[in-house]
Each structure stands twice: as structure tokens, then as C-alpha cells.
PDB file of C-alpha atoms in Angstrom:
ATOM      1  CA  ALA A  11       0.003  -0.017  -0.012  1.00 93.00           C
ATOM      2  CA  ALA A  12       2.822   2.393   0.887  1.00 91.00           C
ATOM      3  CA  ALA A  13       4.540   1.743  -2.452  1.00 93.00           C
ATOM      4  CA  LEU A  14       1.327   2.466  -4.335  1.00 93.00           C
ATOM      5  CA  VAL A  15       0.766   5.732  -2.445  1.00 91.00           C
ATOM      6  CA  SER A  16       4.399   6.729  -3.079  1.00 92.00           C
ATOM      7  CA  GLU A  17       3.950   6.047  -6.817  1.00 90.00           C
ATOM      8  CA  ASN A  18       0.791   8.148  -6.754  1.00 90.00           C
ATOM      9  CA  LYS A  19       2.799  11.102  -5.493  1.00 89.00           C
ATOM     10  CA  VAL A  20       4.996  10.837  -8.551  1.00 88.00           C
ATOM     11  CA  LEU A  21       2.037  10.381 -10.909  1.00 89.00           C
ATOM     12  CA  CYS A  22       0.399  13.558  -9.459  1.00 87.00           C
ATOM     13  CA  HIS A  23       3.303  15.675 -10.733  1.00 83.00           C
ATOM     14  CA  PRO A  24       1.728  18.109 -13.224  1.00 81.00           C
ATOM     15  CA  SER A  25       1.912  16.851 -16.803  1.00 75.00           C
ATOM     16  CA  SER A  26       2.060  20.442 -18.007  1.00 66.00           C
ATOM     17  CA  VAL A  27       5.697  20.684 -16.931  1.00 66.00           C
ATOM     18  CA  ASP A  28       6.505  17.945 -19.464  1.00 63.00           C
ATOM     19  CA  SER A  29       5.476  19.975 -22.525  1.00 62.00           C
ATOM     20  CA  LEU A  30       8.504  20.347 -24.757  1.00 65.00           C
ATOM     21  CA  SER A  31       9.346  22.179 -27.903  1.00 66.00           C
ATOM     22  CA  THR A  32       9.593  20.438 -31.288  1.00 67.00           C
ATOM     23  CA  SER A  33      10.025  21.695 -34.851  1.00 67.00           C
ATOM     24  CA  ALA A  34      12.446  24.459 -33.812  1.00 70.00           C
ATOM     25  CA  ALA A  35       9.790  25.908 -31.472  1.00 66.00           C
ATOM     26  CA  THR A  36       7.402  26.702 -34.351  1.00 66.00           C
ATOM     27  CA  GLU A  37       4.733  24.235 -33.341  1.00 62.00           C
ATOM     28  CA  ASP A  38       1.466  24.909 -31.599  1.00 60.00           C
ATOM     29  CA  HIS A  39       1.290  24.209 -27.854  1.00 62.00           C
ATOM     30  CA  VAL A  40       1.696  20.508 -27.214  1.00 62.00           C
ATOM     31  CA  SER A  41      -1.025  19.479 -24.780  1.00 70.00           C
ATOM     32  CA  MET A  42      -0.191  16.786 -22.268  1.00 77.00           C
ATOM     33  CA  GLY A  43      -3.833  16.258 -21.455  1.00 78.00           C
ATOM     34  CA  GLY A  44      -3.842  12.706 -22.746  1.00 83.00           C
ATOM     35  CA  TRP A  45      -0.893  11.782 -20.594  1.00 84.00           C
ATOM     36  CA  ALA A  46      -2.452  13.537 -17.613  1.00 86.00           C
ATOM     37  CA  ALA A  47      -5.651  11.479 -18.070  1.00 89.00           C
ATOM     38  CA  ARG A  48      -3.682   8.212 -18.251  1.00 91.00           C
ATOM     39  CA  LYS A  49      -1.838   9.148 -15.030  1.00 91.00           C
ATOM     40  CA  ALA A  50      -5.119  10.042 -13.326  1.00 93.00           C
ATOM     41  CA  LEU A  51      -6.553   6.684 -14.243  1.00 95.00           C
ATOM     42  CA  ARG A  52      -3.487   4.979 -12.837  1.00 95.00           C
ATOM     43  CA  VAL A  53      -3.854   6.931  -9.575  1.00 95.00           C
ATOM     44  CA  ILE A  54      -7.480   5.794  -9.298  1.00 96.00           C
ATOM     45  CA  GLU A  55      -6.462   2.167  -9.872  1.00 96.00           C
ATOM     46  CA  HIS A  56      -3.828   2.516  -7.114  1.00 96.00           C
ATOM     47  CA  VAL A  57      -6.298   4.051  -4.684  1.00 97.00           C
ATOM     48  CA  GLU A  58      -8.653   1.139  -5.251  1.00 97.00           C
ATOM     49  CA  GLN A  59      -5.859  -1.310  -4.402  1.00 97.00           C
ATOM     50  CA  VAL A  60      -4.857   0.680  -1.322  1.00 97.00           C
ATOM     51  CA  LEU A  61      -8.473   0.657  -0.113  1.00 98.00           C
ATOM     52  CA  ALA A  62      -8.650  -3.073  -0.619  1.00 98.00           C
ATOM     53  CA  ILE A  63      -5.469  -3.560   1.414  1.00 98.00           C
ATOM     54  CA  GLU A  64      -6.780  -1.280   4.149  1.00 98.00           C
ATOM     55  CA  LEU A  65     -10.034  -3.187   4.225  1.00 98.00           C
ATOM     56  CA  LEU A  66      -8.159  -6.460   4.712  1.00 98.00           C
ATOM     57  CA  ALA A  67      -5.992  -4.883   7.442  1.00 98.00           C
ATOM     58  CA  ALA A  68      -9.082  -3.624   9.272  1.00 97.00           C
ATOM     59  CA  CYS A  69     -10.705  -7.077   9.139  1.00 98.00           C
ATOM     60  CA  GLN A  70      -7.550  -8.672  10.476  1.00 97.00           C
ATOM     61  CA  GLY A  71      -7.470  -6.091  13.255  1.00 97.00           C
ATOM     62  CA  ILE A  72     -11.021  -7.055  14.191  1.00 97.00           C
ATOM     63  CA  GLU A  73      -9.886 -10.667  14.130  1.00 94.00           C
ATOM     64  CA  PHE A  74      -7.188  -9.907  16.728  1.00 95.00           C
ATOM     65  CA  LEU A  75      -9.781  -8.323  19.103  1.00 96.00           C
ATOM     66  CA  ARG A  76     -12.242 -11.237  19.083  1.00 95.00           C
ATOM     67  CA  PRO A  77     -14.441 -12.109  20.964  1.00 96.00           C
ATOM     68  CA  LEU A  78     -15.168  -8.352  21.163  1.00 97.00           C
ATOM     69  CA  ARG A  79     -17.653  -7.032  18.626  1.00 96.00           C
ATOM     70  CA  THR A  80     -17.687  -3.793  16.692  1.00 96.00           C
ATOM     71  CA  THR A  81     -20.665  -1.855  15.333  1.00 96.00           C
ATOM     72  CA  THR A  82     -23.362  -3.633  13.312  1.00 96.00           C
ATOM     73  CA  PRO A  83     -22.347  -2.022   9.973  1.00 96.00           C
ATOM     74  CA  LEU A  84     -18.706  -2.943  10.470  1.00 97.00           C
ATOM     75  CA  GLU A  85     -19.615  -6.505  11.473  1.00 97.00           C
ATOM     76  CA  LYS A  86     -21.628  -6.776   8.233  1.00 97.00           C
ATOM     77  CA  VAL A  87     -18.640  -5.561   6.170  1.00 98.00           C
ATOM     78  CA  TYR A  88     -16.384  -7.888   8.151  1.00 98.00           C
ATOM     79  CA  ASP A  89     -18.700 -10.823   7.373  1.00 98.00           C
ATOM     80  CA  LEU A  90     -18.716  -9.873   3.667  1.00 98.00           C
ATOM     81  CA  VAL A  91     -14.931  -9.755   3.467  1.00 98.00           C
ATOM     82  CA  ARG A  92     -14.610 -13.040   5.377  1.00 98.00           C
ATOM     83  CA  SER A  93     -16.974 -14.657   2.913  1.00 98.00           C
ATOM     84  CA  VAL A  94     -14.226 -14.294   0.274  1.00 98.00           C
ATOM     85  CA  VAL A  95     -10.983 -13.978   2.301  1.00 98.00           C
ATOM     86  CA  ARG A  96     -10.135 -16.182   5.232  1.00 97.00           C
ATOM     87  CA  PRO A  97      -8.197 -14.778   8.196  1.00 96.00           C
ATOM     88  CA  TRP A  98      -4.428 -14.952   8.225  1.00 95.00           C
ATOM     89  CA  ILE A  99      -3.142 -17.540  10.651  1.00 93.00           C
ATOM     90  CA  LYS A 100       0.296 -17.694   9.005  1.00 94.00           C
ATOM     91  CA  ASP A 101       2.068 -16.039   6.099  1.00 95.00           C
ATOM     92  CA  ARG A 102       0.653 -16.593   2.593  1.00 96.00           C
ATOM     93  CA  PHE A 103       0.698 -14.992  -0.832  1.00 96.00           C
ATOM     94  CA  MET A 104      -1.676 -12.042  -0.483  1.00 96.00           C
ATOM     95  CA  ALA A 105      -2.382 -11.086  -4.127  1.00 97.00           C
ATOM     96  CA  PRO A 106      -5.520 -13.284  -4.433  1.00 98.00           C
ATOM     97  CA  ASP A 107      -6.889 -11.875  -1.162  1.00 98.00           C
ATOM     98  CA  ILE A 108      -6.214  -8.298  -2.264  1.00 98.00           C
ATOM     99  CA  GLU A 109      -7.918  -8.963  -5.583  1.00 98.00           C
ATOM    100  CA  ALA A 110     -10.955 -10.514  -3.851  1.00 98.00           C
ATOM    101  CA  ALA A 111     -11.287  -7.457  -1.611  1.00 98.00           C
ATOM    102  CA  HIS A 112     -10.797  -5.179  -4.629  1.00 98.00           C
ATOM    103  CA  ARG A 113     -13.669  -6.899  -6.439  1.00 98.00           C
ATOM    104  CA  LEU A 114     -15.913  -6.337  -3.413  1.00 98.00           C
ATOM    105  CA  LEU A 115     -15.095  -2.591  -3.628  1.00 98.00           C
ATOM    106  CA  VAL A 116     -15.432  -2.081  -7.379  1.00 97.00           C
ATOM    107  CA  GLU A 117     -18.638  -4.143  -7.548  1.00 98.00           C
ATOM    108  CA  GLN A 118     -19.916  -1.910  -4.704  1.00 97.00           C
ATOM    109  CA  LYS A 119     -20.728  -4.864  -2.520  1.00 98.00           C
ATOM    110  CA  VAL A 120     -19.163  -3.194   0.506  1.00 97.00           C
ATOM    111  CA  TRP A 121     -21.347  -0.119  -0.084  1.00 97.00           C
ATOM    112  CA  GLU A 122     -24.491  -2.322  -0.513  1.00 97.00           C
ATOM    113  CA  VAL A 123     -23.822  -3.997   2.888  1.00 97.00           C
ATOM    114  CA  ALA A 124     -23.127  -0.728   4.685  1.00 95.00           C
ATOM    115  CA  ALA A 125     -25.699   1.538   2.963  1.00 96.00           C
ATOM    116  CA  PRO A 126     -28.713   0.577   5.135  1.00 95.00           C
ATOM    117  CA  TYR A 127     -26.847   1.892   8.208  1.00 93.00           C
TER     118      TYR A 127
END
């Protein structure tokens, strides 16, 4: 998550500073709008991944505090996440878990569970 956030800081550097002269400076202004849009999309994708990682970390934190319970909406979100990602008892490859949590976010399933509250 930290690496994604760090990369976002680089991607948020203004694209306008990358405009450069061509054709002996006789050309029209070269817009970097297309590049800026691609960078913005990449930032959004990174934020989605960071949110998925944070969601998994929050659920694991709840796991550590059991048998205590949290609020009803958070318990519903916890149950949703645990329906696709099992708790970590020992180290394992996390990419499938992150992708499962990411799907819950982009398919708005987390929102659907929390919305009634």
C-alpha cells in the first residue's frame, strides 16, 4: 500500500511541466492532457488497491480483538470480506486476497452492505 501511495505522489506531478518544444519551437502548444488522463486513471487504480489492502487490514485487526464485537455495519462488512478472504493464521501469498477485496469494492458490494446503516 505504501509503495502504491508513493507512486501516486510521482504520478500527481503536473503533466504540463513535461510539454516540450519540437520543430524548432514553431509548433502549436503540445498538450499533455492525454498523458495527464492516463496518469489520473493509474492513480485511481492505485487508490482502489490501497483501499482493498486497508479493508483487509481492518478485518484482520477485528480478528485480533475477538471475541469483542464492533458496530453492526462494520460487522456486516467484516462478514462480507470473510466470505471471500479467510483470516491470516500464517504467512501466505496475498495477491488473491487483495484482488478478492478489490472486487468487493469495485462491484460496490461493501457499499451495499453498509448503505442501510
